[in-house]
mmCIF file of C-alpha atoms in Angstrom:
data_model
loop_
_atom_site.group_PDB
_atom_site.id
_atom_site.type_symbol
_atom_site.label_atom_id
_atom_site.label_comp_id
_atom_site.label_asym_id
_atom_site.label_seq_id
_atom_site.Cartn_x
_atom_site.Cartn_y
_atom_site.Cartn_z
ATOM 1 C CA MET A 701 -36.123 -10.061 -20.945
ATOM 2 C CA LEU A 702 -32.970 -10.215 -18.637
ATOM 3 C CA ASN A 703 -34.077 -13.363 -17.044
ATOM 4 C CA ALA A 704 -34.744 -15.129 -20.456
ATOM 5 C CA TRP A 705 -31.288 -13.757 -21.674
ATOM 6 C CA ASP A 706 -29.731 -15.201 -18.473
ATOM 7 C CA LYS A 707 -31.091 -18.697 -19.138
ATOM 8 C CA GLN A 708 -29.861 -18.578 -22.551
ATOM 9 C CA PHE A 709 -26.346 -17.094 -21.807
ATOM 10 C CA PRO A 710 -25.602 -17.932 -18.065
ATOM 11 C CA GLY A 711 -23.471 -15.302 -16.322
ATOM 12 C CA ARG A 712 -24.333 -12.425 -18.971
ATOM 13 C CA ILE A 713 -26.072 -10.298 -16.245
ATOM 14 C CA GLU A 714 -23.227 -10.381 -13.913
ATOM 15 C CA THR A 715 -20.784 -9.512 -16.833
ATOM 16 C CA MET A 716 -23.063 -6.568 -17.662
ATOM 17 C CA PHE A 717 -23.209 -5.182 -14.104
ATOM 18 C CA ARG A 718 -19.387 -5.696 -13.743
ATOM 19 C CA ALA A 719 -18.666 -3.702 -16.823
ATOM 20 C CA VAL A 720 -20.886 -0.917 -15.653
ATOM 21 C CA GLN A 721 -18.713 -0.788 -12.520
ATOM 22 C CA ASN A 722 -15.608 -0.358 -14.578
ATOM 23 C CA VAL A 723 -16.678 2.818 -16.462
ATOM 24 C CA VAL A 724 -14.423 5.797 -16.360
ATOM 25 C CA PRO A 725 -15.364 9.358 -17.376
ATOM 26 C CA SER A 726 -13.857 9.203 -20.850
ATOM 27 C CA HIS A 727 -16.280 6.289 -21.663
ATOM 28 C CA LEU A 728 -19.332 8.498 -21.110
ATOM 29 C CA ALA A 729 -18.233 10.999 -23.858
ATOM 30 C CA ASP A 730 -19.361 13.812 -21.759
ATOM 31 C CA PHE A 731 -17.256 17.082 -22.384
ATOM 32 C CA GLU A 732 -18.320 18.211 -18.996
ATOM 33 C CA LEU A 733 -16.792 15.388 -17.176
ATOM 34 C CA PHE A 734 -13.714 14.710 -19.287
ATOM 35 C CA ASP A 735 -11.528 17.131 -21.367
ATOM 36 C CA PHE A 736 -11.236 15.563 -24.712
ATOM 37 C CA LYS A 737 -9.900 18.513 -26.555
ATOM 38 C CA SER A 738 -6.837 18.585 -24.621
ATOM 39 C CA ILE A 739 -5.619 15.183 -25.456
ATOM 40 C CA ASP A 740 -2.993 14.546 -28.020
ATOM 41 C CA ARG A 741 -0.719 11.632 -28.949
ATOM 42 C CA ASP A 742 2.019 12.752 -26.335
ATOM 43 C CA SER A 743 -0.496 13.299 -23.324
ATOM 44 C CA GLY A 744 0.190 9.881 -21.699
ATOM 45 C CA VAL A 745 -2.009 8.530 -19.065
ATOM 46 C CA ILE A 746 -4.778 11.032 -18.183
ATOM 47 C CA ASN A 747 -6.756 10.902 -14.834
ATOM 48 C CA GLY A 748 -10.172 9.742 -15.680
ATOM 49 C CA GLY A 749 -9.197 8.262 -19.018
ATOM 50 C CA ASP A 750 -9.449 4.809 -20.206
ATOM 51 C CA ILE A 751 -6.143 2.847 -19.791
ATOM 52 C CA GLY A 752 -7.282 -0.421 -21.405
ATOM 53 C CA PHE A 753 -4.766 -0.026 -24.406
ATOM 54 C CA ASP A 754 -2.033 1.683 -22.350
ATOM 55 C CA LYS A 755 1.253 -0.203 -22.092
ATOM 56 C CA GLU A 756 1.617 -1.986 -18.598
ATOM 57 C CA GLU A 757 4.983 -1.591 -16.923
ATOM 58 C CA MET A 758 6.204 -5.094 -16.543
ATOM 59 C CA PRO A 759 8.724 -5.652 -13.664
ATOM 60 C CA ALA A 760 12.015 -6.879 -14.619
ATOM 61 C CA GLN A 761 12.504 -10.689 -14.465
ATOM 62 C CA ASN A 762 15.437 -12.583 -13.227
ATOM 63 C CA LEU A 763 17.020 -14.741 -15.792
ATOM 64 C CA VAL A 764 17.505 -18.550 -14.756
ATOM 65 C CA ASP A 765 20.939 -19.583 -14.260
ATOM 66 C CA GLU A 766 21.481 -22.489 -16.611
ATOM 67 C CA ASP A 767 23.604 -24.305 -14.020
ATOM 68 C CA SER A 768 20.655 -24.227 -11.525
ATOM 69 C CA VAL A 769 18.143 -25.874 -13.940
ATOM 70 C CA GLN A 770 17.076 -29.357 -12.800
ATOM 71 C CA GLU A 771 17.005 -32.378 -15.093
ATOM 72 C CA PHE A 772 13.654 -33.592 -16.135
ATOM 73 C CA ASP A 773 12.264 -36.410 -13.744
ATOM 74 C CA PRO A 774 10.581 -39.122 -15.968
ATOM 75 C CA SER A 775 8.477 -40.265 -12.994
ATOM 76 C CA LEU A 776 6.627 -36.934 -13.338
ATOM 77 C CA LYS A 777 5.671 -37.610 -17.052
ATOM 78 C CA LEU A 778 1.998 -37.362 -17.717
ATOM 79 C CA ASP A 779 0.761 -40.150 -20.097
ATOM 80 C CA VAL A 780 -2.473 -39.158 -22.109
ATOM 81 C CA THR A 781 -3.844 -41.995 -23.901
ATOM 82 C CA ASN A 782 -7.419 -40.665 -24.804
ATOM 83 C CA LEU A 783 -7.708 -37.519 -26.368
ATOM 84 C CA SER A 784 -11.415 -37.599 -27.513
#
């Protein structure tokens, strides 16, 4: 069955096995592996919990100094003539 599925959807088997490798205890819905009852909206990041929807901390980015911006070089222009 998996071989037929892989022929129809190449790479699907690898995706399935990669997903199985990324499981955390909260995905298993097992109360012995993860304490679901103690979670509330103020819990924050919990060890063993899914962080897929947690806000990522983004490093501060330096703003570009407008005086240091170079002018566009027309010789670098890409001409696209066929869009089909």
